[in-house]
Structures are given as structure tokens and as C-alpha cells.
Short mmCIF file of C-alpha atoms and ligand atoms in Angstrom, two decimals:
data_model
loop_
_atom_site.label_atom_id
_atom_site.label_comp_id
_atom_site.label_asym_id
_atom_site.label_seq_id
_atom_site.Cartn_x
_atom_site.Cartn_y
_atom_site.Cartn_z
CA UNK Z 1 16.22 39.68 -47.06
CA UNK Z 2 15.74 40.16 -43.32
CA UNK Z 3 12.13 40.48 -42.17
CA UNK Z 4 11.23 41.70 -38.69
CA UNK Z 5 7.79 40.64 -37.50
CA UNK Z 6 7.92 41.26 -33.78
CA UNK Z 7 10.56 43.87 -33.03
CA UNK Z 8 9.84 46.81 -30.73
CA UNK Z 9 9.37 49.06 -33.80
CA UNK Z 10 6.95 46.65 -35.44
CA UNK Z 11 4.95 46.36 -32.24
CA UNK Z 12 4.91 50.12 -31.87
CA UNK Z 13 3.59 50.49 -35.43
CA UNK Z 14 0.88 47.90 -34.74
CA UNK Z 15 -0.15 49.66 -31.52
CA UNK Z 16 -0.38 52.92 -33.46
CA UNK Z 17 -2.58 51.30 -36.12
CA UNK Z 18 -4.79 49.69 -33.47
CA UNK Z 19 -5.21 52.97 -31.61
CA UNK Z 20 -6.23 54.74 -34.83
CA UNK Z 21 -8.86 52.06 -35.45
CA UNK Z 22 -10.09 52.31 -31.87
CA UNK Z 23 -10.28 56.11 -32.01
CA UNK Z 24 -13.18 55.92 -34.47
CA UNK Z 25 -14.73 52.76 -33.07
CA UNK Z 26 -18.35 53.16 -31.93
CA UNK Z 27 -19.59 50.42 -29.65
CA UNK Z 28 -19.28 48.81 -26.24
CA UNK Z 29 -17.56 45.46 -25.89
CA UNK Z 30 -19.40 44.78 -22.63
CA UNK Z 31 -22.77 46.31 -21.82
CA UNK Z 32 -22.85 49.12 -19.23
CA UNK Z 33 -24.91 46.92 -16.88
CA UNK Z 34 -22.23 44.24 -16.90
CA UNK Z 35 -19.38 46.71 -16.46
CA UNK Z 36 -21.02 48.06 -13.33
CA UNK Z 37 -22.11 44.68 -11.86
CA UNK Z 38 -19.61 43.87 -9.08
CA UNK Z 39 -19.92 40.18 -10.01
CA UNK Z 40 -19.47 40.97 -13.73
CA UNK Z 41 -22.40 38.77 -14.70
CA UNK Z 42 -23.12 38.47 -18.44
CA UNK Z 43 -26.50 40.18 -18.13
CA UNK Z 44 -27.41 40.69 -21.81
CA UNK Z 45 -26.66 37.04 -22.59
CA UNK Z 46 -28.90 35.91 -19.72
CA UNK Z 47 -31.62 38.22 -21.05
CA UNK Z 48 -31.38 36.82 -24.59
CA UNK Z 49 -31.60 33.30 -23.18
CA UNK Z 50 -34.71 34.20 -21.17
CA UNK Z 51 -36.27 35.71 -24.30
CA UNK Z 52 -35.48 32.53 -26.20
CA UNK Z 53 -37.06 30.34 -23.49
CA UNK Z 54 -33.64 28.83 -22.72
CA UNK Z 55 -33.93 28.96 -18.95
CA UNK Z 56 -31.38 26.21 -18.22
CA UNK Z 57 -28.81 28.03 -20.34
CA UNK Z 58 -29.72 31.31 -18.63
CA UNK Z 59 -29.08 29.68 -15.26
CA UNK Z 60 -25.65 28.50 -16.42
CA UNK Z 61 -24.87 32.07 -17.50
CA UNK Z 62 -25.90 33.38 -14.07
CA UNK Z 63 -24.03 30.70 -12.15
CA UNK Z 64 -20.80 31.35 -14.02
CA UNK Z 65 -20.51 34.51 -11.94
CA UNK Z 66 -23.02 34.36 -9.09
CA UNK Z 67 -23.28 31.40 -6.69
CA UNK Z 68 -26.25 32.83 -4.77
CA UNK Z 69 -28.59 34.28 -7.43
CA UNK Z 70 -31.87 33.56 -5.63
CA UNK Z 71 -30.47 35.22 -2.48
CA UNK Z 72 -29.14 38.25 -4.35
CA UNK Z 73 -32.35 38.41 -6.40
CA UNK Z 74 -34.05 39.34 -3.11
CA UNK Z 75 -31.55 41.62 -1.38
CA UNK Z 76 -29.31 43.14 -4.06
CA UNK Z 77 -29.48 46.90 -4.45
CA UNK Z 78 -28.92 46.24 -8.19
CA UNK Z 79 -26.15 48.65 -9.19
CA UNK Z 80 -26.46 47.09 -12.67
CA UNK Z 81 -29.90 48.66 -13.04
CA UNK Z 82 -28.49 52.08 -12.15
CA UNK Z 83 -26.08 51.67 -15.07
CA UNK Z 84 -28.68 50.23 -17.46
CA UNK Z 85 -28.80 52.18 -20.74
CA UNK Z 86 -32.58 51.79 -21.00
CA UNK Z 87 -32.85 54.31 -18.13
CA UNK Z 88 -31.96 57.02 -20.63
CA UNK Z 89 -35.23 56.24 -22.43
CA UNK Z 90 -37.62 55.29 -19.61
CA UNK Z 91 -36.76 52.84 -16.81
CA UNK Z 92 -34.07 50.21 -16.41
CA UNK Z 93 -34.57 46.59 -17.36
CA UNK Z 94 -35.53 44.56 -14.25
CA UNK Z 95 -32.22 42.69 -14.26
CA UNK Z 96 -32.34 41.69 -10.60
CA UNK Z 97 -35.80 40.12 -10.80
CA UNK Z 98 -34.89 38.40 -14.07
CA UNK Z 99 -31.89 36.78 -12.40
CA UNK Z 100 -34.08 35.78 -9.47
CA UNK Z 101 -36.67 34.32 -11.86
CA UNK Z 102 -34.07 32.05 -13.46
CA UNK Z 103 -32.68 30.97 -10.07
CA UNK Z 104 -36.10 30.39 -8.45
CA UNK Z 105 -37.27 28.15 -11.29
CA UNK Z 106 -34.12 26.07 -10.89
CA UNK Z 107 -34.44 25.81 -7.09
CA UNK Z 108 -38.07 24.72 -7.45
CA UNK Z 109 -37.15 21.99 -9.94
CA UNK Z 110 -36.72 18.32 -8.99
CA UNK Z 111 -32.93 18.52 -9.25
CA UNK Z 112 -31.44 21.99 -9.02
CA UNK Z 113 -28.29 22.55 -11.04
CA UNK Z 114 -25.02 21.58 -9.39
CA UNK Z 115 -22.08 22.74 -11.51
CA UNK Z 116 -19.38 20.27 -12.48
CA UNK Z 117 -15.98 20.56 -10.76
CA UNK Z 118 -12.63 20.27 -12.48
CA UNK Z 119 -10.49 17.21 -11.66
CA UNK Z 120 -9.00 17.26 -8.14
CA UNK Z 121 -5.97 19.54 -7.99
CA UNK Z 122 -4.67 18.00 -4.78
CA UNK Z 123 -4.61 21.51 -3.21
CA UNK Z 124 -6.43 22.49 -0.06
CA UNK Z 125 -7.84 25.91 0.79
CA UNK Z 126 -9.11 27.11 4.18
CA UNK Z 127 -11.77 29.79 4.20
CA UNK Z 128 -12.35 31.68 7.43
CA UNK Z 129 -15.92 32.96 7.43
CA UNK Z 130 -19.09 31.65 5.75
CA UNK Z 131 -20.69 34.96 4.72
CA UNK Z 132 -21.18 35.94 1.06
CA UNK Z 133 -17.43 36.39 0.42
CA UNK Z 134 -16.47 33.03 1.95
CA UNK Z 135 -19.33 31.14 0.28
CA UNK Z 136 -18.52 32.66 -3.10
CA UNK Z 137 -14.78 31.94 -2.80
CA UNK Z 138 -15.56 28.34 -1.75
CA UNK Z 139 -17.96 27.84 -4.68
CA UNK Z 140 -15.47 28.97 -7.32
CA UNK Z 141 -12.42 27.32 -5.72
CA UNK Z 142 -14.26 24.02 -5.47
CA UNK Z 143 -15.38 24.28 -9.10
CA UNK Z 144 -11.71 24.69 -9.96
CA UNK Z 145 -10.93 21.35 -8.31
CA UNK Z 146 -9.52 22.51 -4.97
CA UNK Z 147 -10.54 21.01 -1.63
CA UNK Z 148 -12.27 23.70 0.43
CA UNK Z 149 -13.02 23.88 4.12
CA UNK Z 150 -15.07 26.78 5.46
CA UNK Z 151 -14.74 27.63 9.17
CA UNK Z 152 -17.24 29.76 11.05
CA UNK Z 153 -18.04 30.38 14.70
CA UNK Z 154 -21.80 30.35 14.09
CA UNK Z 155 -23.89 27.17 14.00
CA UNK Z 156 -25.12 27.71 10.41
CA UNK Z 157 -23.35 29.14 7.35
CA UNK Z 158 -24.39 32.41 5.72
CA UNK Z 159 -22.88 35.10 7.97
CA UNK Z 160 -24.74 38.39 7.70
CA UNK Z 161 -27.15 36.87 5.14
CA UNK Z 162 -28.44 34.51 7.82
CA UNK Z 163 -28.01 36.55 10.97
CA UNK Z 164 -28.80 40.08 9.77
CA UNK Z 165 -31.07 40.11 6.68
CA UNK Z 166 -34.79 40.21 7.63
CA UNK Z 167 -36.61 36.90 7.06
CA UNK Z 168 -39.41 38.59 5.08
CA UNK Z 169 -36.84 39.95 2.61
CA UNK Z 170 -34.68 36.85 2.48
CA UNK Z 171 -36.48 33.66 3.50
CA UNK Z 172 -33.90 31.38 5.12
CA UNK Z 173 -35.18 28.45 3.05
CA UNK Z 174 -33.82 30.22 -0.07
CA UNK Z 175 -30.44 30.74 1.59
CA UNK Z 176 -30.42 27.11 2.77
CA UNK Z 177 -31.22 25.84 -0.72
CA UNK Z 178 -28.37 27.77 -2.33
CA UNK Z 179 -25.89 26.81 0.40
CA UNK Z 180 -26.96 23.18 -0.09
CA UNK Z 181 -25.76 23.40 -3.70
CA UNK Z 182 -22.36 24.64 -2.48
CA UNK Z 183 -22.29 21.70 -0.05
CA UNK Z 184 -23.14 19.32 -2.89
CA UNK Z 185 -20.15 20.62 -4.81
CA UNK Z 186 -18.07 19.10 -2.03
CA UNK Z 187 -17.29 22.16 0.11
CA UNK Z 188 -16.82 21.15 3.80
CA UNK Z 189 -18.25 23.35 6.53
CA UNK Z 190 -16.79 23.34 10.04
CA UNK Z 191 -19.36 25.31 12.00
CA UNK Z 192 -19.24 26.29 15.69
CA UNK Z 193 -15.52 26.83 15.14
CA UNK Z 194 -14.42 30.27 16.33
CA UNK Z 195 -11.42 30.67 14.11
CA UNK Z 196 -9.56 33.02 16.47
CA UNK Z 197 -9.76 30.56 19.34
CA UNK Z 198 -9.36 27.36 17.34
CA UNK Z 199 -6.41 28.11 15.04
CA UNK Z 200 -3.72 30.64 14.50
CA UNK Z 201 -3.15 31.85 10.96
CA UNK Z 202 0.16 29.97 11.12
CA UNK Z 203 -1.74 26.73 11.89
CA UNK Z 204 -3.89 27.27 8.82
CA UNK Z 205 -1.03 28.17 6.47
CA UNK Z 206 0.82 25.06 7.64
CA UNK Z 207 -2.13 22.76 6.92
CA UNK Z 208 -3.55 24.42 3.78
CA UNK Z 209 -2.07 25.57 0.47
CA UNK Z 210 -3.96 28.86 0.62
CA UNK Z 211 -6.10 30.72 3.17
CA UNK Z 212 -8.96 33.17 2.63
CA UNK Z 213 -9.80 35.66 5.36
CA UNK Z 214 -13.50 36.42 4.93
CA UNK Z 215 -14.41 36.88 8.56
CA UNK Z 216 -16.00 40.31 8.40
CA UNK Z 217 -14.56 43.10 10.49
CA UNK Z 218 -15.48 42.09 14.01
CA UNK Z 219 -13.36 39.01 14.25
CA UNK Z 220 -10.35 40.77 12.88
CA UNK Z 221 -10.19 42.78 16.04
CA UNK Z 222 -8.58 39.75 17.58
CA UNK Z 223 -5.13 40.64 16.39
CA UNK Z 224 -3.58 37.46 17.75
CA UNK Z 225 -5.33 35.46 15.13
CA UNK Z 226 -4.17 37.36 12.09
CA UNK Z 227 -0.74 38.30 13.44
CA UNK Z 228 1.61 38.92 10.54
CA UNK Z 229 -1.08 40.14 8.14
CA UNK Z 230 -0.72 43.84 7.37
CA UNK Z 231 -3.81 45.80 8.44
CA UNK Z 232 -4.78 49.42 8.02
CA UNK Z 233 -7.47 51.67 9.46
CA UNK Z 234 -10.26 49.94 7.53
CA UNK Z 235 -9.17 46.30 7.68
CA UNK Z 236 -6.72 43.87 6.11
CA UNK Z 237 -4.54 45.47 3.46
CA UNK Z 238 -4.67 43.70 0.10
CA UNK Z 239 -3.40 44.31 -3.40
CA UNK Z 240 -6.18 45.95 -5.42
CA UNK Z 241 -8.08 43.53 -7.64
CA UNK Z 242 -5.91 40.56 -6.58
CA UNK Z 243 -6.87 40.46 -2.88
CA UNK Z 244 -3.46 39.10 -1.88
CA UNK Z 245 -2.21 40.09 1.59
CA UNK Z 246 1.43 40.63 2.42
CA UNK Z 247 1.71 36.90 3.27
CA UNK Z 248 2.14 34.51 0.32
CA UNK Z 249 -0.94 32.33 -0.12
CA UNK Z 250 -3.11 34.40 2.24
CA UNK Z 251 -5.94 36.38 0.66
CA UNK Z 252 -8.67 38.54 2.17
CA UNK Z 253 -11.91 40.08 0.94
CA UNK Z 254 -15.35 41.35 1.85
CA UNK Z 255 -15.79 43.36 5.03
CA UNK Z 256 -12.47 42.04 6.35
CA UNK Z 257 -10.87 44.47 3.88
CA UNK Z 258 -13.35 47.32 3.63
CA UNK Z 259 -17.02 47.66 4.64
CA UNK Z 260 -18.85 46.84 1.40
CA UNK Z 261 -22.49 47.35 2.37
CA UNK Z 262 -23.49 45.31 -0.65
CA UNK Z 263 -23.67 41.51 -0.72
CA UNK Z 264 -23.04 41.41 -4.47
CA UNK Z 265 -19.69 43.15 -3.93
CA UNK Z 266 -18.75 40.47 -1.40
CA UNK Z 267 -19.78 37.79 -3.89
CA UNK Z 268 -17.66 39.52 -6.55
CA UNK Z 269 -14.71 39.66 -4.12
CA UNK Z 270 -15.08 35.92 -3.49
CA UNK Z 271 -14.87 35.18 -7.20
CA UNK Z 272 -11.83 37.42 -7.71
CA UNK Z 273 -10.10 35.78 -4.75
CA UNK Z 274 -10.81 32.32 -6.18
CA UNK Z 275 -9.31 33.36 -9.55
CA UNK Z 276 -6.21 34.78 -7.85
CA UNK Z 277 -5.75 31.64 -5.70
CA UNK Z 278 -6.26 29.42 -8.72
CA UNK Z 279 -3.39 31.15 -10.53
CA UNK Z 280 -1.24 31.12 -7.39
CA UNK Z 281 -1.80 27.39 -6.83
CA UNK Z 282 -1.22 26.53 -10.50
CA UNK Z 283 2.21 28.10 -10.88
CA UNK Z 284 2.60 30.93 -8.40
CA UNK Z 285 1.21 33.24 -11.11
CA UNK Z 286 -1.08 36.24 -11.00
CA UNK Z 287 -4.63 36.56 -12.32
CA UNK Z 288 -5.00 37.91 -15.87
CA UNK Z 289 -5.29 41.67 -16.29
CA UNK Z 290 -8.69 43.20 -17.00
CA UNK Z 291 -9.59 42.92 -20.66
CA UNK Z 292 -9.79 45.85 -23.10
CA UNK Z 293 -13.28 47.27 -23.15
CA UNK Z 294 -14.37 49.65 -25.89
CA UNK Z 295 -16.75 52.26 -24.47
CA UNK Z 296 -18.93 54.57 -26.50
CA UNK Z 297 -19.68 56.77 -23.49
CA UNK Z 298 -22.65 59.09 -23.37
CA UNK Z 299 -25.34 58.73 -25.98
CA UNK Z 300 -25.41 61.38 -28.71
CA UNK Z 301 -26.88 61.83 -32.19
CA UNK Z 302 -29.83 59.43 -32.66
CA UNK Z 303 -28.06 56.67 -30.75
CA UNK Z 304 -31.05 55.82 -28.56
CA UNK Z 305 -33.30 55.31 -31.61
CA UNK Z 306 -30.76 52.87 -32.99
CA UNK Z 307 -30.57 50.97 -29.69
CA UNK Z 308 -34.35 50.83 -29.48
CA UNK Z 309 -34.63 49.02 -32.82
CA UNK Z 310 -36.19 45.66 -32.00
CA UNK Z 311 -36.69 46.40 -28.28
CA UNK Z 312 -40.18 46.32 -26.74
CA UNK Z 313 -41.42 49.80 -25.85
CA UNK Z 314 -43.54 48.46 -22.98
CA UNK Z 315 -43.05 49.98 -19.51
CA UNK Z 316 -40.84 48.47 -16.81
CA UNK Z 317 -42.51 45.73 -14.74
CA UNK Z 318 -41.58 46.76 -11.22
CA UNK Z 319 -42.78 43.84 -9.17
CA UNK Z 320 -44.07 40.61 -10.52
CA UNK Z 321 -47.66 39.51 -10.08
CA UNK Z 322 -46.47 36.13 -8.80
CA UNK Z 323 -47.35 35.50 -5.14
CA UNK Z 324 -43.86 36.01 -3.79
CA UNK Z 325 -42.96 39.17 -5.71
CA UNK Z 326 -41.01 37.49 -8.51
CA UNK Z 327 -41.80 37.57 -12.25
CA UNK Z 328 -44.04 34.98 -13.87
CA UNK Z 329 -42.69 33.34 -17.04
CA UNK Z 330 -44.71 35.73 -19.24
CA UNK Z 331 -43.60 38.77 -17.25
CA UNK Z 332 -39.97 37.70 -17.42
CA UNK Z 333 -40.11 37.35 -21.20
CA UNK Z 334 -41.90 40.71 -21.54
CA UNK Z 335 -39.35 42.46 -19.32
CA UNK Z 336 -36.42 40.80 -21.10
CA UNK Z 337 -37.78 42.09 -24.42
CA UNK Z 338 -37.11 45.66 -23.22
CA UNK Z 339 -33.32 45.09 -23.25
CA UNK Z 340 -31.33 47.11 -25.80
CA UNK Z 341 -28.54 44.50 -26.09
CA UNK Z 342 -25.82 47.05 -25.57
CA UNK Z 343 -23.05 44.44 -25.56
CA UNK Z 344 -21.16 43.35 -28.64
CA UNK Z 345 -22.17 39.97 -30.05
CA UNK Z 346 -18.52 39.12 -30.77
CA UNK Z 347 -17.18 40.13 -27.39
CA UNK Z 348 -15.31 36.84 -26.91
CA UNK Z 349 -14.03 36.32 -30.44
CA UNK Z 350 -13.38 39.85 -31.77
CA UNK Z 351 -9.83 40.17 -33.10
CA UNK Z 352 -9.71 43.91 -32.53
CA UNK Z 353 -10.32 43.34 -28.82
CA UNK Z 354 -7.86 40.47 -28.74
CA UNK Z 355 -5.07 42.59 -30.26
CA UNK Z 356 -5.99 45.62 -28.16
CA UNK Z 357 -5.31 43.38 -25.16
CA UNK Z 358 -2.13 41.95 -26.59
CA UNK Z 359 -0.68 45.35 -27.48
CA UNK Z 360 -2.09 47.30 -24.57
CA UNK Z 361 -3.74 49.67 -27.09
CA UNK Z 362 -5.73 52.59 -25.66
CA UNK Z 363 -8.94 53.88 -27.16
CA UNK Z 364 -8.38 57.46 -26.03
CA UNK Z 365 -4.94 58.07 -27.58
CA UNK Z 366 -6.32 59.73 -30.74
CA UNK Z 367 -9.70 60.68 -29.41
CA UNK Z 368 -11.49 63.25 -31.59
CA UNK Z 369 -13.80 66.00 -30.39
CA UNK Z 370 -16.98 64.16 -31.21
CA UNK Z 371 -17.45 60.48 -31.81
CA UNK Z 372 -19.42 59.12 -34.73
CA UNK Z 373 -23.04 58.08 -34.45
CA UNK Z 374 -23.96 54.58 -33.36
CA UNK Z 375 -25.87 52.66 -36.02
CA UNK Z 376 -27.45 49.24 -35.90
CA UNK Z 377 -28.89 47.75 -39.06
CA UNK Z 378 -31.33 44.97 -38.25
CA UNK Z 379 -32.88 44.34 -41.67
CA UNK Z 380 -31.57 40.80 -41.99
CA UNK Z 381 -33.12 37.91 -40.09
CA UNK Z 382 -29.79 36.17 -39.42
CA UNK Z 383 -27.30 38.98 -38.81
CA UNK Z 384 -26.93 42.54 -37.58
CA UNK Z 385 -24.58 45.16 -38.99
CA UNK Z 386 -23.11 47.89 -36.77
CA UNK Z 387 -21.03 50.07 -39.13
CA UNK Z 388 -19.27 51.90 -36.25
CA UNK Z 389 -17.40 48.68 -35.49
CA UNK Z 390 -16.24 48.08 -39.08
CA UNK Z 391 -12.46 48.30 -39.62
CA UNK Z 392 -12.84 48.27 -43.42
CA UNK Z 393 -10.89 45.10 -43.93
CA UNK Z 394 -12.95 44.32 -47.04
CA UNK Z 395 -13.42 40.61 -46.28
CA UNK Z 396 -17.21 40.81 -46.51
CA UNK Z 397 -17.00 42.79 -49.76
CA UNK Z 398 -14.85 40.03 -51.27
CA UNK Z 399 -17.07 37.23 -49.95
CA UNK Z 400 -20.26 38.70 -51.38
CA UNK Z 401 -18.52 38.99 -54.77
CA UNK Z 402 -17.23 35.42 -54.56
CA UNK Z 403 -20.69 34.14 -53.67
CA UNK Z 404 -22.17 35.92 -56.69
CA UNK Z 405 -24.57 38.13 -54.72
CA UNK Z 406 -26.48 40.42 -57.10
CA UNK Z 407 -26.00 43.39 -54.75
CA UNK Z 408 -23.50 42.35 -52.09
CA UNK Z 409 -21.51 44.86 -50.06
CA UNK Z 410 -19.21 47.60 -51.33
CA UNK Z 411 -16.92 50.38 -50.16
CA UNK Z 412 -18.74 53.69 -50.32
CA UNK Z 413 -17.23 57.17 -50.17
CA UNK Z 414 -13.57 58.09 -50.10
CA UNK Z 415 -10.80 58.74 -47.61
CA UNK Z 416 -11.64 58.85 -43.91
CA UNK Z 417 -15.37 58.75 -44.58
CA UNK Z 418 -15.25 55.46 -46.48
CA UNK Z 419 -17.86 53.00 -45.24
CA UNK Z 420 -18.89 49.49 -46.10
CA UNK Z 421 -22.55 49.30 -47.06
CA UNK Z 422 -25.17 48.05 -49.46
CA UNK Z 423 -25.02 49.71 -52.91
CA UNK Z 424 -27.87 52.07 -53.87
CA UNK Z 425 -29.05 52.24 -50.24
CA UNK Z 426 -30.78 48.89 -50.65
CA UNK Z 427 -31.52 46.65 -47.70
CA UNK Z 428 -29.07 44.25 -46.06
CA UNK Z 429 -31.56 41.41 -46.55
CA UNK Z 430 -31.47 41.94 -50.32
CA UNK Z 431 -27.69 42.35 -50.36
CA UNK Z 432 -26.87 39.15 -48.47
CA UNK Z 433 -29.19 36.48 -49.78
CA UNK Z 434 -26.75 33.59 -49.40
CA UNK Z 435 -23.53 34.89 -47.87
CA UNK Z 436 -24.69 36.41 -44.58
CA UNK Z 437 -23.37 33.68 -42.28
CA UNK Z 438 -20.03 33.48 -44.12
CA UNK Z 439 -19.60 37.27 -43.91
CA UNK Z 440 -20.40 37.31 -40.18
CA UNK Z 441 -17.98 34.47 -39.50
CA UNK Z 442 -15.21 36.17 -41.49
CA UNK Z 443 -15.75 39.63 -39.98
CA UNK Z 444 -12.85 40.14 -37.55
CA UNK Z 445 -14.92 42.41 -35.29
CA UNK Z 446 -18.51 42.50 -34.13
CA UNK Z 447 -19.54 44.75 -37.06
CA UNK Z 448 -21.29 41.91 -38.88
CA UNK Z 449 -22.53 39.41 -36.32
CA UNK Z 450 -24.86 36.47 -36.27
CA UNK Z 451 -28.02 36.94 -34.26
CA UNK Z 452 -29.04 34.29 -31.76
CA UNK Z 453 -28.23 33.70 -28.15
CA UNK Z 454 -24.53 34.27 -27.81
S1 LIG N 1 -16.20 44.95 -32.30
FE1 LIG N 1 -14.69 44.15 -30.87
S2 LIG N 1 -13.73 45.96 -29.97
FE2 LIG N 1 -15.63 46.60 -30.96
S3 LIG N 1 -17.17 46.57 -29.35
FE3 LIG N 1 -17.22 44.56 -30.37
S4 LIG N 1 -15.84 43.26 -29.16
FE4 LIG N 1 -15.40 45.37 -28.62
S1 LIG N 2 -30.49 47.68 -21.91
FE1 LIG N 2 -29.93 45.52 -21.55
S2 LIG N 2 -27.78 45.31 -22.19
FE2 LIG N 2 -28.26 47.50 -22.05
S3 LIG N 2 -27.54 48.10 -20.04
FE3 LIG N 2 -29.72 47.57 -19.82
S4 LIG N 2 -29.83 45.39 -19.32
FE4 LIG N 2 -27.75 45.86 -20.03
S1 LIG N 3 -15.71 42.06 -42.68
FE1 LIG N 3 -16.46 43.32 -40.97
S2 LIG N 3 -14.77 44.71 -40.51
FE2 LIG N 3 -14.36 43.84 -42.51
S3 LIG N 3 -15.24 45.33 -43.96
FE3 LIG N 3 -16.80 43.79 -43.57
S4 LIG N 3 -18.04 44.64 -41.89
FE4 LIG N 3 -16.12 45.78 -41.94
#
């Protein structure tokens, strides 16, 4: 007998099966707020951590993606809030002030958090420009173990954040505090160093393993400095999403590439550049492709009612009552409680997402006219059940039988309309009296998921 497990035909059949599953899938892998955030911060996780009083964990979540949260908490135009699903009901969740709350509490503590750095890679990176793009790139590159030197013509780092943002909006002490953390990571700053006059790009590429051009647009007008780098009408030309220029090892981002008009975009660029350089320095490779992201699109049916289950119906707290315009602890918890938790609880471990990535499966291939309704069953204190994400594998049905549940779970209906549910319309709490955690762990998708802050 000859068995093929990975031939082109087998892979094609698997892709077909995956796309059929995805065509009827109802749920978002990542929440709309996170998808739209240029820094891709895990907003719903931060919110759950704030609700649970886990402020140190919330700070870690923020700092995985944003090196300057207290700064951005004061000046960001918050595109995430424009994409927040809660807007469809009343007003968005105050994501920006929540992030600021977490960051301010840390900065005011006796020892603000300084992330750990990976072991020294032995590689050196030069960063031209100390604005939000340069600072962000330096923060993430240093965390990845690379030696980083930031050059800037001005006496103090911060670029437009320091020399353009009004003091009443962004107190310089806040900027200084967050830059101090980047310094503590081990990033070196060479200030009063006009890069165009001090070094040619060739000097830098000879001395460093990679170079980041984050100078903003003005300095780029000195063409002598960046001779050899391809430029267009708007700025340095880079490969989309990778930020690599035409010269190997030279990357560019922020206003040097295109006027961004949004500091959070520059911060996001800095992180993407650091990821690309990390892969380049490791083995000349490229950064991983964007992950598959199931999207349920516009709300329909009674979707909003389902999302509102468990969310506070209180109105949006616009500005905090605290002296400086931030949220107090009580306000932060109250605002966080308004979140609809639009993300999937199994976003990192879901096998459907994993295989969709591996096989390049598309959700829209077999798209029907109207998608099914979103449902969220929150009757159990340990788990939630979202039937639109169930792939009918039957694992939970088997487990509840094995565990001797009186009710358990069962297949209901026939053909395409088959669903997994509790017999006799009883509640999930009564159905899963002892097997809830085992079912959630076995479920290959986020259909049955443990509650808690993940
Ligand atoms: S179950 Fe998987 S594919 Fe579906 S939304 Fe959750 S993570 Fe995404
Ligand atoms: S309701 Fe919460 S999870 Fe949903 S988009 Fe808004 S902040 Fe994000
Ligand atoms: S284990 Fe998850 S995917 Fe499988 S039948 Fe149960 S709920 Fe559906």
C-alpha cells in the first residue's frame, strides 16, 4: 500500500476542506481595534488584565508592542477607537486612556518596568534619527539582543515628539521617563551628531550590520548622505511591510518614507523594521507573513446583543477625573468593563487558524450570500461557547460522554445545519458539570474556550 500524506493533491484537498470550514465560520481572530491599531497592540487582552486588577501584566501586554505608551496615551489620535465595535452600540471603549493609565502607574512606581533583552547577538545596528520611528526600532532591536546606536543632530532624543508637540499636551518629563527606559535597555544615543555631515551611508554600512533611516523628511534632502538609496517623490522607497530599501541591510521608515502624521504609525513602523532586521541578521531571511485573520465583517442579526452579554452598559468615560486628565483606578476598571471582547480567546492556539496559515486558505472562496448569526453562550462560569466557531469535530461530545455527564453535549439537527449543543435546550452550566476545562482544552478552535485573562 502506498499512502500519500503531503502530495500536491492532498494539500489541495486539505485547502478545499479548510476553505469550506472557513466559509461558515463566524468570529474574528483578532478584534477590530487591534486590526486597525498601527502598532497591533493586543487591546482586548490589556483590557481584561485591567478588569482583573493585573496592572503589571497589562503593562507587559502594552510594552510588547508599544515602547512609548505614556507618550502615545497623550497624543495618539486613537485609530483603534474609530474601529472599536462598541461604537455601533454607543461610544468606543477609551482604549487610549486605558493604555495611558497602565503606563502612568508604571512610570510613577519606584522602579518602572525595563524589559529583559535576549542574549547578545554580536550584531550592531545604527539608527539615524531619534524620533518615534528610531526610538521604537531601537527598543525592539535592543530587546532582541542587538547593539543599537541612535544618531541625531539635536541635543536631546525624541525628534518631533520633543521639538514639535506642545508641552501642555505632552509634558517633556513623560517623554524623558520613557526614553530613559530605552536608555536603560542599553541603547546608546549619540546626540548633536548631524548624520549627513558626520557620516556617509557607506561609513555606516561598513561599521554596522544594519542601518535604519528614520531621519524624517527634511534631512533626506541632503542627497549626498543617502546616495545609493532609491528615493521617490515622497521619500525613500521601501518594500511594503518589510521596510527594506534597495540596499541590503538598509531599512527606512516613518516620515523618511511617507509623511505619516501619526506617531503611532511611526512606532508601528519601528517595530516592523526591527522584526525585518532581526530576520535579516539571523539568516538573511524575511519577516513572517501576516497571519490569517477570520473576519465576521458588519454586524447583522442580533449580533450586538450577543456581544453585549456580560459587558457593562454604562456610558463612555471621556476624560478621567484625575488631576492630569487620565483615568483613576476605578474609572479605568469601569471603562474596561464596557469592552465586548471581540477577539477570539484561542487566537494563539487555534488549529483552524494555524492550518489556514499553513495552507494559505482563504475565507472568501466559498462565501455565501449571508453569514450565520454570531452567538456567545456565557452560562458557564469557567468557559464560553461560540457555536459559529465550531467545526463539528465531536471531541467535546465524546469527552462529556466519557466523563459521565448527565446531559453533556450532543450533535443536533442534520446535514449542513448540524450544531453541537446542550440537549433539550438546557444550560451549558448544567451540561458541563465536570468536563468543561477538558472540553475547552480539547476544542481545536476557539468555539469552547476557557474564560480568564488570556
Ligand atoms: S476559532 Fe480560530 S479561526 Fe476562528 S476566530 Fe478563533 S482563532 Fe480565528
Ligand atoms: S469592544 Fe473591546 S475588543 Fe471590541 S473593538 Fe472595542 S476595545 Fe476592541
Ligand atoms: S470540540 Fe469544539 S469544534 Fe469540536 S465539536 Fe466541540 S465545540 Fe465544536
